[in-house]
PDB file of C-alpha atoms in Angstrom:
ATOM      1  CA  MET A   1     107.141  88.679  62.769  1.00  0.00           C
ATOM      2  CA  GLY A   2     109.288  90.480  64.122  1.00  0.00           C
ATOM      3  CA  LEU A   3     107.163  91.010  67.549  1.00  0.00           C
ATOM      4  CA  ALA A   4     105.690  87.464  67.428  1.00  0.00           C
ATOM      5  CA  LEU A   5     109.653  85.968  67.341  1.00  0.00           C
ATOM      6  CA  GLN A   6     110.371  88.492  70.598  1.00  0.00           C
ATOM      7  CA  GLU A   7     107.267  87.699  71.989  1.00  0.00           C
ATOM      8  CA  THR A   8     108.863  83.805  71.547  1.00  0.00           C
ATOM      9  CA  GLN A   9     112.177  84.803  72.568  1.00  0.00           C
ATOM     10  CA  LEU A  10     110.626  86.146  75.656  1.00  0.00           C
ATOM     11  CA  ALA A  11     108.882  83.106  77.180  1.00  0.00           C
ATOM     12  CA  ASP A  12     111.163  80.797  76.273  1.00  0.00           C
ATOM     13  CA  LEU A  13     113.832  82.950  78.286  1.00  0.00           C
ATOM     14  CA  LEU A  14     110.818  83.065  81.261  1.00  0.00           C
ATOM     15  CA  ARG A  15     110.758  79.015  81.330  1.00  0.00           C
ATOM     16  CA  LEU A  16     114.479  78.787  81.397  1.00  0.00           C
ATOM     17  CA  VAL A  17     114.958  81.164  84.273  1.00  0.00           C
ATOM     18  CA  ALA A  18     111.955  79.880  86.168  1.00  0.00           C
ATOM     19  CA  ASP A  19     113.412  76.400  85.822  1.00  0.00           C
ATOM     20  CA  ILE A  20     116.417  76.798  87.652  1.00  0.00           C
ATOM     21  CA  LYS A  21     117.448  75.368  90.890  1.00  0.00           C
ATOM     22  CA  ILE A  22     118.133  78.818  93.357  1.00  0.00           C
ATOM     23  CA  VAL A  23     119.904  78.284  96.417  1.00  0.00           C
ATOM     24  CA  LYS A  24     119.050  80.745  99.242  1.00  0.00           C
ATOM     25  CA  PHE A  25     121.575  83.109  98.808  1.00  0.00           C
ATOM     26  CA  HIS A  26     121.019  83.986  94.900  1.00  0.00           C
ATOM     27  CA  TYR A  27     117.059  84.531  95.635  1.00  0.00           C
ATOM     28  CA  VAL A  28     116.895  87.745  95.987  1.00  0.00           C
ATOM     29  CA  GLY A  29     118.311  87.966  92.442  1.00  0.00           C
ATOM     30  CA  TRP A  30     116.243  85.659  90.471  1.00  0.00           C
ATOM     31  CA  ASN A  31     113.142  86.944  92.440  1.00  0.00           C
ATOM     32  CA  GLU A  32     113.505  90.179  90.849  1.00  0.00           C
ATOM     33  CA  CYS A  33     114.376  89.024  87.695  1.00  0.00           C
ATOM     34  CA  ILE A  34     111.170  86.928  87.517  1.00  0.00           C
ATOM     35  CA  GLY A  35     109.415  90.661  88.626  1.00  0.00           C
ATOM     36  CA  SER A  36     111.066  92.060  85.635  1.00  0.00           C
ATOM     37  CA  PHE A  37     109.523  89.803  83.366  1.00  0.00           C
ATOM     38  CA  MET A  38     105.824  90.398  84.674  1.00  0.00           C
ATOM     39  CA  SER A  39     106.544  93.847  84.393  1.00  0.00           C
ATOM     40  CA  THR A  40     107.272  93.354  81.063  1.00  0.00           C
ATOM     41  CA  MET A  41     104.606  90.915  80.286  1.00  0.00           C
ATOM     42  CA  GLY A  42     102.045  91.872  81.777  1.00  0.00           C
ATOM     43  CA  PRO A  43     100.121  89.105  83.466  1.00  0.00           C
ATOM     44  CA  GLU A  44      98.002  87.607  81.230  1.00  0.00           C
ATOM     45  CA  SER A  45     101.265  86.746  78.883  1.00  0.00           C
ATOM     46  CA  PHE A  46     103.014  85.939  82.395  1.00  0.00           C
ATOM     47  CA  PHE A  47     100.310  84.257  83.400  1.00  0.00           C
ATOM     48  CA  LYS A  48      99.912  81.544  80.017  1.00  0.00           C
ATOM     49  CA  ILE A  49     103.632  80.709  80.676  1.00  0.00           C
ATOM     50  CA  LEU A  50     103.942  79.983  83.755  1.00  0.00           C
ATOM     51  CA  PRO A  51     100.208  79.138  85.568  1.00  0.00           C
ATOM     52  CA  MET A  52      99.827  79.016  89.364  1.00  0.00           C
ATOM     53  CA  ARG A  53      98.710  75.470  90.399  1.00  0.00           C
ATOM     54  CA  LEU A  54      97.911  76.369  93.920  1.00  0.00           C
ATOM     55  CA  CYS A  55      95.547  72.859  94.569  1.00  0.00           C
ATOM     56  CA  ASP A  56      97.584  70.568  92.332  1.00  0.00           C
ATOM     57  CA  HIS A  57     100.882  69.744  94.577  1.00  0.00           C
ATOM     58  CA  ASP A  58     101.491  68.601  97.667  1.00  0.00           C
ATOM     59  CA  PHE A  59     101.877  70.683 100.698  1.00  0.00           C
ATOM     60  CA  ASN A  60     104.604  68.535 102.462  1.00  0.00           C
ATOM     61  CA  SER A  61     106.627  68.781  99.415  1.00  0.00           C
ATOM     62  CA  LEU A  62     109.562  70.972 100.097  1.00  0.00           C
ATOM     63  CA  GLN A  63     109.331  71.857  96.898  1.00  0.00           C
ATOM     64  CA  TYR A  64     105.857  72.864  96.919  1.00  0.00           C
ATOM     65  CA  ALA A  65     105.968  76.469  96.222  1.00  0.00           C
ATOM     66  CA  GLN A  66     108.373  76.360  93.365  1.00  0.00           C
ATOM     67  CA  GLU A  67     105.799  73.553  91.976  1.00  0.00           C
ATOM     68  CA  SER A  68     103.046  75.375  92.551  1.00  0.00           C
ATOM     69  CA  LYS A  69     104.052  78.943  91.590  1.00  0.00           C
ATOM     70  CA  SER A  70     103.101  79.936  94.623  1.00  0.00           C
ATOM     71  CA  TYR A  71     106.120  81.907  95.142  1.00  0.00           C
ATOM     72  CA  LEU A  72     104.530  84.503  92.463  1.00  0.00           C
ATOM     73  CA  LEU A  73     101.796  86.239  95.099  1.00  0.00           C
ATOM     74  CA  PRO A  74     104.515  88.298  96.489  1.00  0.00           C
ATOM     75  CA  VAL A  75     105.689  88.853  93.217  1.00  0.00           C
ATOM     76  CA  ILE A  76     102.496  90.237  91.783  1.00  0.00           C
ATOM     77  CA  GLN A  77     102.423  92.647  95.010  1.00  0.00           C
ATOM     78  CA  LYS A  78     106.149  94.540  93.896  1.00  0.00           C
ATOM     79  CA  TYR A  79     106.466  93.844  90.120  1.00  0.00           C
ATOM     80  CA  LEU A  80     103.090  93.891  88.566  1.00  0.00           C
ATOM     81  CA  LYS A  81     102.698  97.249  86.041  1.00  0.00           C
ATOM     82  CA  ARG A  82     100.029  96.357  83.821  1.00  0.00           C
ATOM     83  CA  GLY A  83      96.816  94.776  84.907  1.00  0.00           C
ATOM     84  CA  ASP A  84      93.019  93.957  84.325  1.00  0.00           C
ATOM     85  CA  LEU A  85      90.559  93.625  86.927  1.00  0.00           C
ATOM     86  CA  ALA A  86      88.928  91.339  84.561  1.00  0.00           C
ATOM     87  CA  PHE A  87      91.640  88.919  84.219  1.00  0.00           C
ATOM     88  CA  PHE A  88      92.104  88.740  88.380  1.00  0.00           C
ATOM     89  CA  VAL A  89      88.151  87.773  88.474  1.00  0.00           C
ATOM     90  CA  GLN A  90      89.106  85.109  85.306  1.00  0.00           C
ATOM     91  CA  TYR A  91      92.071  83.543  86.521  1.00  0.00           C
ATOM     92  CA  PHE A  92      92.519  84.099  90.344  1.00  0.00           C
ATOM     93  CA  MET A  93      88.735  84.023  91.617  1.00  0.00           C
ATOM     94  CA  PRO A  94      88.396  80.370  90.907  1.00  0.00           C
ATOM     95  CA  GLN A  95      91.379  79.109  93.272  1.00  0.00           C
ATOM     96  CA  ILE A  96      90.169  81.665  95.605  1.00  0.00           C
ATOM     97  CA  ASN A  97      87.042  79.388  95.265  1.00  0.00           C
ATOM     98  CA  GLN A  98      88.551  76.106  94.705  1.00  0.00           C
ATOM     99  CA  LEU A  99      91.068  76.993  97.949  1.00  0.00           C
ATOM    100  CA  ASP A 100      88.296  77.541 100.344  1.00  0.00           C
ATOM    101  CA  GLU A 101      86.793  74.809  99.514  1.00  0.00           C
ATOM    102  CA  VAL A 102      89.099  72.548 100.065  1.00  0.00           C
ATOM    103  CA  ARG A 103      90.441  74.718 103.691  1.00  0.00           C
ATOM    104  CA  LYS A 104      86.641  73.931 104.755  1.00  0.00           C
ATOM    105  CA  GLN A 105      87.099  70.225 104.094  1.00  0.00           C
ATOM    106  CA  CYS A 106      90.282  70.192 106.306  1.00  0.00           C
ATOM    107  CA  LEU A 107      88.403  71.964 108.898  1.00  0.00           C
ATOM    108  CA  ASN A 108      86.016  68.929 108.936  1.00  0.00           C
ATOM    109  CA  GLN A 109      86.692  66.395 111.737  1.00  0.00           C
ATOM    110  CA  ARG A 110      83.990  64.037 109.737  1.00  0.00           C
ATOM    111  CA  ASN A 111      86.068  64.611 106.546  1.00  0.00           C
ATOM    112  CA  PRO A 112      89.846  61.978 105.481  1.00  0.00           C
ATOM    113  CA  ASN A 113      91.509  65.088 104.997  1.00  0.00           C
ATOM    114  CA  TYR A 114      91.120  66.680 108.300  1.00  0.00           C
ATOM    115  CA  SER A 115      94.141  68.915 109.140  1.00  0.00           C
ATOM    116  CA  LEU A 116      94.374  72.342 111.385  1.00  0.00           C
ATOM    117  CA  VAL A 117      97.563  72.869 109.801  1.00  0.00           C
ATOM    118  CA  LYS A 118      96.702  72.338 105.913  1.00  0.00           C
ATOM    119  CA  ALA A 119      93.526  74.384 106.445  1.00  0.00           C
ATOM    120  CA  LYS A 120      95.409  76.866 107.713  1.00  0.00           C
ATOM    121  CA  LYS A 121      97.984  76.872 104.587  1.00  0.00           C
ATOM    122  CA  TYR A 122      94.451  77.139 102.273  1.00  0.00           C
ATOM    123  CA  GLU A 123      93.966  80.304 104.096  1.00  0.00           C
ATOM    124  CA  THR A 124      97.178  81.805 103.852  1.00  0.00           C
ATOM    125  CA  LEU A 125      97.270  81.521 100.191  1.00  0.00           C
ATOM    126  CA  ILE A 126      93.929  82.772  99.912  1.00  0.00           C
ATOM    127  CA  VAL A 127      94.824  85.834 101.447  1.00  0.00           C
ATOM    128  CA  GLN A 128      97.789  86.096  99.557  1.00  0.00           C
ATOM    129  CA  ILE A 129      95.976  86.492  96.647  1.00  0.00           C
ATOM    130  CA  TRP A 130      93.193  88.421  98.083  1.00  0.00           C
ATOM    131  CA  GLU A 131      95.675  91.131  98.883  1.00  0.00           C
ATOM    132  CA  THR A 132      96.826  91.402  94.900  1.00  0.00           C
ATOM    133  CA  ALA A 133      93.512  92.681  93.736  1.00  0.00           C
ATOM    134  CA  HIS A 134      93.883  95.668  94.742  1.00  0.00           C
ATOM    135  CA  ILE A 135      97.169  96.235  92.387  1.00  0.00           C
ATOM    136  CA  PHE A 136      94.421  95.203  89.385  1.00  0.00           C
ATOM    137  CA  CYS A 137      91.899  98.404  90.332  1.00  0.00           C
ATOM    138  CA  ARG A 138      94.676 100.790  89.327  1.00  0.00           C
ATOM    139  CA  PHE A 139      93.895 100.019  85.854  1.00  0.00           C
ATOM    140  CA  ASN A 140      90.922 100.669  83.046  1.00  0.00           C
ATOM    141  CA  SER A 141      89.380  97.065  81.593  1.00  0.00           C
ATOM    142  CA  ALA A 142      87.011  96.687  79.111  1.00  0.00           C
ATOM    143  CA  ARG A 143      85.018  94.865  81.941  1.00  0.00           C
ATOM    144  CA  LEU A 144      85.635  97.028  85.277  1.00  0.00           C
ATOM    145  CA  LEU A 145      82.295  97.363  85.968  1.00  0.00           C
ATOM    146  CA  GLU A 146      81.132  93.047  85.435  1.00  0.00           C
ATOM    147  CA  SER A 147      84.380  92.181  87.238  1.00  0.00           C
ATOM    148  CA  PHE A 148      84.289  94.777  90.155  1.00  0.00           C
ATOM    149  CA  SER A 149      80.202  93.412  90.852  1.00  0.00           C
ATOM    150  CA  SER A 150      81.034  89.942  90.662  1.00  0.00           C
ATOM    151  CA  MET A 151      83.400  90.611  93.316  1.00  0.00           C
ATOM    152  CA  LEU A 152      80.746  92.748  95.656  1.00  0.00           C
ATOM    153  CA  PRO A 153      79.695  89.450  97.491  1.00  0.00           C
ATOM    154  CA  TYR A 154      83.095  88.665  98.902  1.00  0.00           C
ATOM    155  CA  LEU A 155      83.932  91.540  99.269  1.00  0.00           C
ATOM    156  CA  GLU A 156      80.765  93.370 101.485  1.00  0.00           C
ATOM    157  CA  ALA A 157      81.289  89.780 103.574  1.00  0.00           C
ATOM    158  CA  MET A 158      84.772  90.672 104.248  1.00  0.00           C
ATOM    159  CA  VAL A 159      84.244  94.038 105.148  1.00  0.00           C
ATOM    160  CA  ASN A 160      80.810  93.452 107.416  1.00  0.00           C
ATOM    161  CA  LYS A 161      81.644  89.566 109.115  1.00  0.00           C
ATOM    162  CA  ASN A 162      85.705  90.431 108.217  1.00  0.00           C
ATOM    163  CA  VAL A 163      85.884  86.887 106.551  1.00  0.00           C
ATOM    164  CA  LEU A 164      89.378  85.449 107.358  1.00  0.00           C
ATOM    165  CA  GLY A 165      90.935  88.322 109.012  1.00  0.00           C
ATOM    166  CA  LEU A 166      90.314  90.336 105.125  1.00  0.00           C
ATOM    167  CA  ASN A 167      88.238  93.504 106.423  1.00  0.00           C
ATOM    168  CA  ALA A 168      91.262  95.992 105.849  1.00  0.00           C
ATOM    169  CA  VAL A 169      92.349  94.513 102.244  1.00  0.00           C
ATOM    170  CA  ALA A 170      88.860  94.188 100.876  1.00  0.00           C
ATOM    171  CA  LEU A 171      88.412  98.050 102.371  1.00  0.00           C
ATOM    172  CA  ARG A 172      91.624  98.667 100.376  1.00  0.00           C
ATOM    173  CA  ILE A 173      90.276  97.201  97.409  1.00  0.00           C
ATOM    174  CA  PHE A 174      87.444  99.255  97.339  1.00  0.00           C
ATOM    175  CA  SER A 175      89.821 102.385  97.817  1.00  0.00           C
ATOM    176  CA  GLU A 176      91.728 101.751  95.112  1.00  0.00           C
ATOM    177  CA  MET A 177      88.891 101.482  92.897  1.00  0.00           C
ATOM    178  CA  ILE A 178      87.275 104.924  94.162  1.00  0.00           C
ATOM    179  CA  SER A 179      90.527 106.541  93.974  1.00  0.00           C
ATOM    180  CA  HIS A 180      90.793 105.196  89.738  1.00  0.00           C
ATOM    181  CA  CYS A 181      87.416 105.649  89.021  1.00  0.00           C
ATOM    182  CA  ARG A 182      87.766 109.434  90.583  1.00  0.00           C
ATOM    183  CA  ASN A 183      91.386 109.827  89.281  1.00  0.00           C
ATOM    184  CA  THR A 184      92.062 108.273  85.931  1.00  0.00           C
ATOM    185  CA  PRO A 185      92.724 110.772  82.900  1.00  0.00           C
ATOM    186  CA  VAL A 186      91.048 108.480  80.813  1.00  0.00           C
ATOM    187  CA  VAL A 187      86.984 107.844  81.463  1.00  0.00           C
ATOM    188  CA  THR A 188      85.425 105.530  79.250  1.00  0.00           C
ATOM    189  CA  ASP A 189      82.434 104.557  79.501  1.00  0.00           C
ATOM    190  CA  GLN A 190      82.988 101.438  81.935  1.00  0.00           C
ATOM    191  CA  ILE A 191      84.459 104.083  84.010  1.00  0.00           C
ATOM    192  CA  LYS A 192      81.770 105.945  84.457  1.00  0.00           C
ATOM    193  CA  LYS A 193      79.490 103.520  84.842  1.00  0.00           C
ATOM    194  CA  THR A 194      81.349 101.683  87.863  1.00  0.00           C
ATOM    195  CA  ARG A 195      81.316 105.240  89.281  1.00  0.00           C
ATOM    196  CA  THR A 196      77.827 105.741  89.536  1.00  0.00           C
ATOM    197  CA  GLY A 197      77.523 102.114  90.750  1.00  0.00           C
ATOM    198  CA  LEU A 198      80.205 102.671  93.354  1.00  0.00           C
ATOM    199  CA  GLN A 199      77.964 105.480  94.742  1.00  0.00           C
ATOM    200  CA  ARG A 200      75.186 103.147  95.137  1.00  0.00           C
ATOM    201  CA  ILE A 201      77.310 100.941  97.376  1.00  0.00           C
ATOM    202  CA  ALA A 202      78.680 104.057  99.013  1.00  0.00           C
ATOM    203  CA  PRO A 203      76.733 103.849 102.406  1.00  0.00           C
ATOM    204  CA  ASP A 204      77.547 100.232 102.575  1.00  0.00           C
ATOM    205  CA  TYR A 205      81.488 101.100 102.483  1.00  0.00           C
ATOM    206  CA  ILE A 206      81.269 104.349 104.803  1.00  0.00           C
ATOM    207  CA  LYS A 207      79.968 101.780 107.315  1.00  0.00           C
ATOM    208  CA  GLY A 208      82.606  99.612 107.160  1.00  0.00           C
ATOM    209  CA  LEU A 209      85.403 101.992 107.299  1.00  0.00           C
ATOM    210  CA  SER A 210      83.419 102.953 110.905  1.00  0.00           C
TER     211      SER A 210
END
């Protein structure tokens, strides 16, 4: 009961802090405060309270970052302390796919939504999401192999075709996963299976490094 009450209070406080209209002078301190919540709560609990809705708001709005919660992407890179690759796949991959679909529409000159400027903004968001993925590879997961396997088609395209200029980002994700599977002190069945999978794709990975 006490723990549940504490979590409820933490969630209410996070909502309160996130709703503050911050002036530029206080943004860094406010951002650090939001990051502390993320470090304490972990991504799953945190994003239940502050869900990202990157495609649900007008890019032209001056409040886009606040309304869509896109400002949280850099916060992940700096403050995420507990992660699960399964969460990244479940929560962020659908958003990547949605953003990429809209980006492609914006690049189609026959589409009424044609806009190179908006296409570039969607691309930037996709890149920012992928730049957080390596952090989620630092932790054990009950669905590690399944989650990493579902990312492979995307990563292989990034490595071999440099999709959206993400070659280096994909290689970092591979490196982080290899490092975690090699060095984690807690060797679960998922770690063993993921190690085997990584060994099978090692030649392709090494080819991408050259």
